[in-house]
PDB file of C-alpha atoms and ligand atoms in Angstrom:
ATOM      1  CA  UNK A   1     -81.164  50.923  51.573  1.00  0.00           C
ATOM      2  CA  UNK A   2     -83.669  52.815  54.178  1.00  0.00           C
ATOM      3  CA  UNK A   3     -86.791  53.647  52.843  1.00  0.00           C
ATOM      4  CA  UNK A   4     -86.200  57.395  53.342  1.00  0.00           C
ATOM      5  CA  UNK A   5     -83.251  57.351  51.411  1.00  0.00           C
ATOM      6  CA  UNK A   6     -85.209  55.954  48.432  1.00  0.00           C
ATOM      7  CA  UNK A   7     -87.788  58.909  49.041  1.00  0.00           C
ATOM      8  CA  UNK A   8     -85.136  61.715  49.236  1.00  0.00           C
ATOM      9  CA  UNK A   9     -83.252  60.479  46.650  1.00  0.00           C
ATOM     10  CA  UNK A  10     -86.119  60.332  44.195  1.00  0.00           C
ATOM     11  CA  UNK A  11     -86.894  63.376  44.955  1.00  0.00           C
ATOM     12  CA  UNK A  12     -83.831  65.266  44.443  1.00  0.00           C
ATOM     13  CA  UNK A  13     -83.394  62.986  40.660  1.00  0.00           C
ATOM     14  CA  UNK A  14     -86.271  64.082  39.830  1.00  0.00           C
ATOM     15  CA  UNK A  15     -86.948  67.963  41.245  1.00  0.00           C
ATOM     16  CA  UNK A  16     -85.176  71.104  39.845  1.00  0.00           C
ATOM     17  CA  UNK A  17     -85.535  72.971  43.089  1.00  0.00           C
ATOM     18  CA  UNK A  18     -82.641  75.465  44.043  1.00  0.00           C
ATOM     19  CA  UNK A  19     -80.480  74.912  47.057  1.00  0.00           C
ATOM     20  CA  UNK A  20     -81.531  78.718  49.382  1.00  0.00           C
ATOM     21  CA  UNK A  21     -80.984  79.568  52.921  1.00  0.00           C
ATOM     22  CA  UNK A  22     -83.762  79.286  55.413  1.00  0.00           C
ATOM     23  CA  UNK A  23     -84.946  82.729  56.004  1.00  0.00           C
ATOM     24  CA  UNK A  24     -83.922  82.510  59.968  1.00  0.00           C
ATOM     25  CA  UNK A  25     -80.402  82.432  58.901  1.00  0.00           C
ATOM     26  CA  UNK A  26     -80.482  84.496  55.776  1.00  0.00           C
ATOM     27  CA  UNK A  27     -82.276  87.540  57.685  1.00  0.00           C
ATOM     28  CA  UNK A  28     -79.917  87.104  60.454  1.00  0.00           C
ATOM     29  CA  UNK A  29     -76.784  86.358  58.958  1.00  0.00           C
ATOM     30  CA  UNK A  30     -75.047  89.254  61.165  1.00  0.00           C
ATOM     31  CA  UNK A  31     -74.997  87.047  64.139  1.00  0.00           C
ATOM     32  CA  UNK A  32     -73.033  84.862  62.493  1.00  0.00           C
ATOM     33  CA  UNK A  33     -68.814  84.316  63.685  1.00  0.00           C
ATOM     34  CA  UNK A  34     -66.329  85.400  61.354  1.00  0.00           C
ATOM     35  CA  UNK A  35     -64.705  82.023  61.616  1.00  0.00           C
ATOM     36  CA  UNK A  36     -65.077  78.619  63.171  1.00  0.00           C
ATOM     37  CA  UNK A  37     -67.038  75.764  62.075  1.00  0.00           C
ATOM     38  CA  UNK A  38     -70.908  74.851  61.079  1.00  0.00           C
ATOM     39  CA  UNK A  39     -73.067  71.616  60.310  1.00  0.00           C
ATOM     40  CA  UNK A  40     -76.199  72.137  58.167  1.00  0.00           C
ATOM     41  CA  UNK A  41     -78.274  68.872  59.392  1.00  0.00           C
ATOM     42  CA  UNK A  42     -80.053  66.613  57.021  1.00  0.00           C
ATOM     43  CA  UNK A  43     -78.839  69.605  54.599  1.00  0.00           C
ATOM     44  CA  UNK A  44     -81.215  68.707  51.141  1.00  0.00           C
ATOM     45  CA  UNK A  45     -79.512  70.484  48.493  1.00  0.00           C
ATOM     46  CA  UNK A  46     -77.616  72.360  51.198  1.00  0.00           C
ATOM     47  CA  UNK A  47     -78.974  76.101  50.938  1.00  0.00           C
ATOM     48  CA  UNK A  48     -77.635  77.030  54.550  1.00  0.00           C
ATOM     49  CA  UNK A  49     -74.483  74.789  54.075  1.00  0.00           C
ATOM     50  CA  UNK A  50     -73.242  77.151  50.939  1.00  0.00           C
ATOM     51  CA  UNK A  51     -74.333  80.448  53.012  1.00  0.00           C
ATOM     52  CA  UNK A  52     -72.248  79.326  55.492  1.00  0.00           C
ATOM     53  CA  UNK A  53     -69.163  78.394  53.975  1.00  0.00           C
ATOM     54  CA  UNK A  54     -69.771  81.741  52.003  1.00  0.00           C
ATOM     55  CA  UNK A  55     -69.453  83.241  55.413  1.00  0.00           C
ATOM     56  CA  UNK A  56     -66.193  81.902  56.105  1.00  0.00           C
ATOM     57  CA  UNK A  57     -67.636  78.615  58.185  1.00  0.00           C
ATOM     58  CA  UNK A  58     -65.653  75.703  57.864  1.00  0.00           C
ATOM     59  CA  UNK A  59     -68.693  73.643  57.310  1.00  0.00           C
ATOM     60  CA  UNK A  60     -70.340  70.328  57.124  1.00  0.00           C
ATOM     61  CA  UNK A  61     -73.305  69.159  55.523  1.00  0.00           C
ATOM     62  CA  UNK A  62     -75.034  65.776  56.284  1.00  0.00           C
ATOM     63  CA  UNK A  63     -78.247  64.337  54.627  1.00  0.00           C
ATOM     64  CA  UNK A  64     -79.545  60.921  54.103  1.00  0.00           C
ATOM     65  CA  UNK A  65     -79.367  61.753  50.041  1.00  0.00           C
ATOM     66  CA  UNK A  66     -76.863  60.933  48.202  1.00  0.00           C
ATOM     67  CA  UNK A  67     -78.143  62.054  45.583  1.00  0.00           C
ATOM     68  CA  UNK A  68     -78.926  65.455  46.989  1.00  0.00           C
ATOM     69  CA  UNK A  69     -75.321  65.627  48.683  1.00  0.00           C
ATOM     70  CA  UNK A  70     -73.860  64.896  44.748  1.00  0.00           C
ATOM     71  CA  UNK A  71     -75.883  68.141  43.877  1.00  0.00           C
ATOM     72  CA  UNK A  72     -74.373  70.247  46.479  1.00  0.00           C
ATOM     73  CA  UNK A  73     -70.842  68.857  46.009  1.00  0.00           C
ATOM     74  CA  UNK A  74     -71.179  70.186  42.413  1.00  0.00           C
ATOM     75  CA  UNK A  75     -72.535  73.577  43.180  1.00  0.00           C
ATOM     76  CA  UNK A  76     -69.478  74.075  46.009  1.00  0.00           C
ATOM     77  CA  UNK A  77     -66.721  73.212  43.643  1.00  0.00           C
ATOM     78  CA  UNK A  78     -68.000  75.783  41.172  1.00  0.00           C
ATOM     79  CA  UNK A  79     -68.625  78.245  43.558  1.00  0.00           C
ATOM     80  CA  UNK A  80     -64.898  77.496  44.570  1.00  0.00           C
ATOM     81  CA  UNK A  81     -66.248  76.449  48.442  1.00  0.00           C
ATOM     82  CA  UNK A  82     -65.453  73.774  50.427  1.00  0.00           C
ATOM     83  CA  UNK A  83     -67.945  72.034  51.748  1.00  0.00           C
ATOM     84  CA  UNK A  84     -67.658  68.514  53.719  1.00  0.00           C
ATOM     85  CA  UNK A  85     -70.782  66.177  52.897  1.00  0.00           C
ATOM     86  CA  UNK A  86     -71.897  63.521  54.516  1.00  0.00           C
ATOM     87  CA  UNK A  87     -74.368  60.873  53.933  1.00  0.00           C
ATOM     88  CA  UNK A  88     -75.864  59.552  56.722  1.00  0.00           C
ATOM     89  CA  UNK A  89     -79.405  58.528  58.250  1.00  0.00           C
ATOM     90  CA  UNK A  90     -78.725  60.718  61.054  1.00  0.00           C
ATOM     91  CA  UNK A  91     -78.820  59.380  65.019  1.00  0.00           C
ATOM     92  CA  UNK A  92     -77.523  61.097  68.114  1.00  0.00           C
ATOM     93  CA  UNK A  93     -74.920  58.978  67.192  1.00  0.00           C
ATOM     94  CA  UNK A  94     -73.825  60.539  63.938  1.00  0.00           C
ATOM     95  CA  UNK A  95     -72.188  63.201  66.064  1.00  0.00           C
ATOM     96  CA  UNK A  96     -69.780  61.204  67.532  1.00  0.00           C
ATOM     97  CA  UNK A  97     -68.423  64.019  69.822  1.00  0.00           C
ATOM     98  CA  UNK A  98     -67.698  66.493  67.324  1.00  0.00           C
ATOM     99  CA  UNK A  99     -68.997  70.141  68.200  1.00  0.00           C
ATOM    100  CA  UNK A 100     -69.408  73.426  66.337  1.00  0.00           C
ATOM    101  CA  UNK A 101     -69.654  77.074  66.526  1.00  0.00           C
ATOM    102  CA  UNK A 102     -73.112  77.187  64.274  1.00  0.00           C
ATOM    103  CA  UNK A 103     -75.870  74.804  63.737  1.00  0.00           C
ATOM    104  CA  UNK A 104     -78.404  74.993  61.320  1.00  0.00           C
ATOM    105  CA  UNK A 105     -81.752  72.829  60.777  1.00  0.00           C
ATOM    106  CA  UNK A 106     -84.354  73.800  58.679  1.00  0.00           C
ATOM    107  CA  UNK A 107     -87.126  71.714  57.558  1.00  0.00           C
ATOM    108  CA  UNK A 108     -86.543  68.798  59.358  1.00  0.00           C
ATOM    109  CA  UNK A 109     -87.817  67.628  62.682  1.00  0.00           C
ATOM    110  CA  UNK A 110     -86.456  64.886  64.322  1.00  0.00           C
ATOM    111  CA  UNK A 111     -87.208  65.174  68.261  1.00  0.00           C
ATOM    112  CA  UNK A 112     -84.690  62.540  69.375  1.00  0.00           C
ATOM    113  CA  UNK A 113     -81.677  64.740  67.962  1.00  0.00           C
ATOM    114  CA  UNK A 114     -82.425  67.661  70.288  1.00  0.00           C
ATOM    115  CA  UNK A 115     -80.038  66.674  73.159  1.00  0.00           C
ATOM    116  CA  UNK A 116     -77.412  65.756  70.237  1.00  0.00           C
ATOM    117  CA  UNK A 117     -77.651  68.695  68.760  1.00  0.00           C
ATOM    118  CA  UNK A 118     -76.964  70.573  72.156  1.00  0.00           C
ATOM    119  CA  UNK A 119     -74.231  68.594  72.816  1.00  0.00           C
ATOM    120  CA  UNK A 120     -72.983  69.562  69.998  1.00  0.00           C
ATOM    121  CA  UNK A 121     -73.054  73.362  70.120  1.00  0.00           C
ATOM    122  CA  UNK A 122     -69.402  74.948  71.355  1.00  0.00           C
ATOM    123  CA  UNK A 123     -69.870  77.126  74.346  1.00  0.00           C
ATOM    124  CA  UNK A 124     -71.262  80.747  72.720  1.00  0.00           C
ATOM    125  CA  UNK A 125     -72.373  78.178  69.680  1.00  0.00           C
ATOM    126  CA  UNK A 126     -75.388  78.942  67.897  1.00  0.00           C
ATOM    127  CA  UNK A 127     -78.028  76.916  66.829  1.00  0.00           C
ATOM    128  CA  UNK A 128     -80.256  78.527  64.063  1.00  0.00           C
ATOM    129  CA  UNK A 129     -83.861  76.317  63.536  1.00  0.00           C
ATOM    130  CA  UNK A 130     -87.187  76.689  61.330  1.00  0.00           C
ATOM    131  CA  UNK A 131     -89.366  73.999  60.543  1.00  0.00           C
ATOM    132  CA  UNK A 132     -93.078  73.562  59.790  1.00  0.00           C
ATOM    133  CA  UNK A 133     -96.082  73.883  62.423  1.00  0.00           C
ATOM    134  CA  UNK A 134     -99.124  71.944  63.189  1.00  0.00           C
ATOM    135  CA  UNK A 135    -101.039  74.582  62.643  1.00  0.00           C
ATOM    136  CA  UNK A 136     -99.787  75.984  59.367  1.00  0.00           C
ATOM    137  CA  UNK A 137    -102.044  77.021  56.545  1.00  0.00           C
ATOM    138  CA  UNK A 138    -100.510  75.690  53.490  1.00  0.00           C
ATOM    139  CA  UNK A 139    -100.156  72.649  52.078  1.00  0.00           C
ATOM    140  CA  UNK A 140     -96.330  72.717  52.244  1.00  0.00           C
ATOM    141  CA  UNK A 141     -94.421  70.751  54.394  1.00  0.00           C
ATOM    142  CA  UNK A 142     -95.340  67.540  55.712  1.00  0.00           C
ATOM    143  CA  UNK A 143     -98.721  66.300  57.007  1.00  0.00           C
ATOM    144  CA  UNK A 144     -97.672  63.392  59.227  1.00  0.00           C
ATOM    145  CA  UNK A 145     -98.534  65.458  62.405  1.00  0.00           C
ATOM    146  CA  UNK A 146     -94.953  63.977  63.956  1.00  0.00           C
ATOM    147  CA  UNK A 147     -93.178  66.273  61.920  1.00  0.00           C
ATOM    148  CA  UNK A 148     -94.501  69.554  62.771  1.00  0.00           C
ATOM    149  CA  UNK A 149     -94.086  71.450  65.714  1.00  0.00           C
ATOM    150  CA  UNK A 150     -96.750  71.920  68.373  1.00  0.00           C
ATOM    151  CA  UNK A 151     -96.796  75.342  69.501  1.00  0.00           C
ATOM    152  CA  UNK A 152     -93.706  76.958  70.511  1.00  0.00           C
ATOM    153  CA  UNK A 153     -91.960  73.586  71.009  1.00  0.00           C
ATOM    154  CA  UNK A 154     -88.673  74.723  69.636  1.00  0.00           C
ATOM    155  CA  UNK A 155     -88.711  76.777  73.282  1.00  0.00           C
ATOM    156  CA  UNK A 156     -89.205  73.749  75.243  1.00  0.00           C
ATOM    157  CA  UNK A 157     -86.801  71.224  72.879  1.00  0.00           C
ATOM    158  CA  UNK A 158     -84.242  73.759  73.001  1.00  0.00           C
ATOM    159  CA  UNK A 159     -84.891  75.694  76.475  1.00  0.00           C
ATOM    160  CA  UNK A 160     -81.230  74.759  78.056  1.00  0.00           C
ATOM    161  CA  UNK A 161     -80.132  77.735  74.997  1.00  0.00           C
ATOM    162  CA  UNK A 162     -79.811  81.487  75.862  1.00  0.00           C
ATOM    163  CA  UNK A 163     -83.455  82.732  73.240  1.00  0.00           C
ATOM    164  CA  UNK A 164     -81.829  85.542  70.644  1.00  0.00           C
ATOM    165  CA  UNK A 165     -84.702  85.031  68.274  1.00  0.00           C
ATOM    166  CA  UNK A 166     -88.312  83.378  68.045  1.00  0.00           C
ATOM    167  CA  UNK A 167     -90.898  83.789  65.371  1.00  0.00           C
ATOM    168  CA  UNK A 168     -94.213  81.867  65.318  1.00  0.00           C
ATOM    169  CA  UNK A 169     -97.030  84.202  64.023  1.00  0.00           C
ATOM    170  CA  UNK A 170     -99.927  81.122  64.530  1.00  0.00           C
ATOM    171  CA  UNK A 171    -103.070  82.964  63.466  1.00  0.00           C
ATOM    172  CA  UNK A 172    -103.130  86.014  64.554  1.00  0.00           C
ATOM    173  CA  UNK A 173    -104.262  88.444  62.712  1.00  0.00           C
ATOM    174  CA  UNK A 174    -103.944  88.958  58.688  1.00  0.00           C
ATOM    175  CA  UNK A 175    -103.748  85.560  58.166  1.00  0.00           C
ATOM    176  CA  UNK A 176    -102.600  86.853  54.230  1.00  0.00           C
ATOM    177  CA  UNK A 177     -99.655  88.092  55.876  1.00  0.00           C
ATOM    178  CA  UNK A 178     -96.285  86.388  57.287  1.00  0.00           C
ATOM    179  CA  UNK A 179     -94.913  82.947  57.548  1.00  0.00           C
ATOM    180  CA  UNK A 180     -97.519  81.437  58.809  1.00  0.00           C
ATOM    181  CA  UNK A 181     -96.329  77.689  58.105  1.00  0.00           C
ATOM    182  CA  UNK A 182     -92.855  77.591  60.311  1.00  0.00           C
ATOM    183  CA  UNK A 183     -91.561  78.724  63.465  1.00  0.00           C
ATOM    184  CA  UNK A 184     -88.170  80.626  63.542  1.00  0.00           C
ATOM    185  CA  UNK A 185     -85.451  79.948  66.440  1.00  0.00           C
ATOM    186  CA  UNK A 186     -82.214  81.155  67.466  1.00  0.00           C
ATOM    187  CA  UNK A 187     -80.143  79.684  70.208  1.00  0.00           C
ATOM    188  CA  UNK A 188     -76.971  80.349  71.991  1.00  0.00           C
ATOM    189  CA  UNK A 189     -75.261  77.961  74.538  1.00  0.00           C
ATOM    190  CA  UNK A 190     -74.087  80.197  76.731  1.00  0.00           C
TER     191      UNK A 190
HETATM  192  C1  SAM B   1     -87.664  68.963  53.623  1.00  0.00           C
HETATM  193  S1  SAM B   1     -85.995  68.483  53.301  1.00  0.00           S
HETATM  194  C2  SAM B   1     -85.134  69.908  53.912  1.00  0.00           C
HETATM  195  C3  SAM B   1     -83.785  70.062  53.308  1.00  0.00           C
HETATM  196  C4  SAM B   1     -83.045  71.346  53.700  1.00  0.00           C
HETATM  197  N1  SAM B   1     -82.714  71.369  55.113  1.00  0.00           N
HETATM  198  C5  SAM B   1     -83.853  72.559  53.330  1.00  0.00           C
HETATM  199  O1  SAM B   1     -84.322  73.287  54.201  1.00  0.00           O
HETATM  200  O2  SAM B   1     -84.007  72.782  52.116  1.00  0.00           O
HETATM  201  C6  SAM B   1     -85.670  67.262  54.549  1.00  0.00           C
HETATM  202  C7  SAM B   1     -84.300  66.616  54.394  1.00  0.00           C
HETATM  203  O3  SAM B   1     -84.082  65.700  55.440  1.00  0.00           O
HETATM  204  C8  SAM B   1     -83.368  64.591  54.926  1.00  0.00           C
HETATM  205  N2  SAM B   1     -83.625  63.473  55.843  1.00  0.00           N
HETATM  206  C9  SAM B   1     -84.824  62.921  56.147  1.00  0.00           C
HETATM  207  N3  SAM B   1     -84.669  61.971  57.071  1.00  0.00           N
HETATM  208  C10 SAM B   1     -83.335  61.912  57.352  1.00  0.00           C
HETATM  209  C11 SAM B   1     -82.529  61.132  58.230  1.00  0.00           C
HETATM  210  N4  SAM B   1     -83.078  60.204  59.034  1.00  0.00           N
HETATM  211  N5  SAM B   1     -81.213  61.350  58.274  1.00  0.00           N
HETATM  212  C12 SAM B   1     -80.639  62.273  57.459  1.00  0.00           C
HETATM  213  N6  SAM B   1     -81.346  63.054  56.616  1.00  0.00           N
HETATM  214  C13 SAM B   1     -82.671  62.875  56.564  1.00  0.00           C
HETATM  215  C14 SAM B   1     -83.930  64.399  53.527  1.00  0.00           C
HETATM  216  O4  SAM B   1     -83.058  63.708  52.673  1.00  0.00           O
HETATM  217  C15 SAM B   1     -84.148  65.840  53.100  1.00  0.00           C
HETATM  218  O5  SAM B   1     -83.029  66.344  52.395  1.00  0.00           O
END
């Protein structure tokens, strides 16, 4: 079993966090199609995965948890969704030529993915990203510096996209004020 799984999954036994949609897609949930499909990659308890299938989104959900992905399964079949999980220790790979309409990543950075996950996008697709920064200011997130974002990476991994959206406050200003931890993306191949 990879190591991360046994992380993730003792995690998820163990936590009573609540699945929730990243803010980036939550607060701009109006850009969102009417119908077509969407992947929520390396999905946790699969927060954007249920917002999206409540939004009409035929949609997937992978994560390397099990035991996360038995959590969400439960919460969509009471909530009368369907949702398609699938466990997997994600690779370029995992996509295997399949392509959708919306993705969403949040909390996750895996650098290797990016052309994957372009690939991936239909033509007017949308990809919808926030994860942590190097320079947040809270302890949240990871620490391992290759998981956070340098500054306004997302721009460079994901240049070949039309920009709709970008958020990364950094530390300007009120520092009491605003995410300061993530930076916010939106993406359309066009
Ligand atoms: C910080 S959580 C974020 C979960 C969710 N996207 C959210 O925003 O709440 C990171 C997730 O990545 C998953 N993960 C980590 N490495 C992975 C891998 N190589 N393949 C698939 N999932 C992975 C973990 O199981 C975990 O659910």
């Amino acid at each position: 079993m990879p190591e991360q799984q046994i992380k993730w999954d003792q995690i998820y036994r163990n936590s009573d966090i609540t699945a929730a949609p990243a803010t980036v897609l939550r607060q701009n949930a109006c850009l969102l199609p009417t119908q077509g499909t969407a992947l929520d990659l390396a999905c946790g308890l699969g927060g954007n995965a249920l917002f999206l299938a409540q939004h009409g989104l035929e949609t997937q959900a992978w994560d390397i948890s099990p035991v996360a992905l038995a959590k969400l399964d439960d919460k969509s079949q009471s909530a009368g969704l369907h949702i398609q999980t699938k466990p997997v220790k994600i690779t370029p790979e995992t996509f295997s030529h399949q392509a959708f309409d919306v993705i969403v990543v949040s909390r996750f950075l895996d650098r290797s993915l990016a052309s994957a996950i372009l690939d991936a996008l239909n033509p007017d697709g949308l990809l919808f990203y926030q994860t942590f920064v190097v320079d947040k200011l809270t302890r949240s997130g990871p620490s391992n510096p290759d998981y956070l974002l340098q500054r306004n990476e997302l721009l460079t991994l994901f240049e070949a996209l039309t920009l709709v959206y970008y958020q990364e406050l950094s530390r300007i200003g009120d520092l009491n004020a605003g995410n300061r931890d993530e930076a916010l993306f939106i993406g359309q191949k066009t």
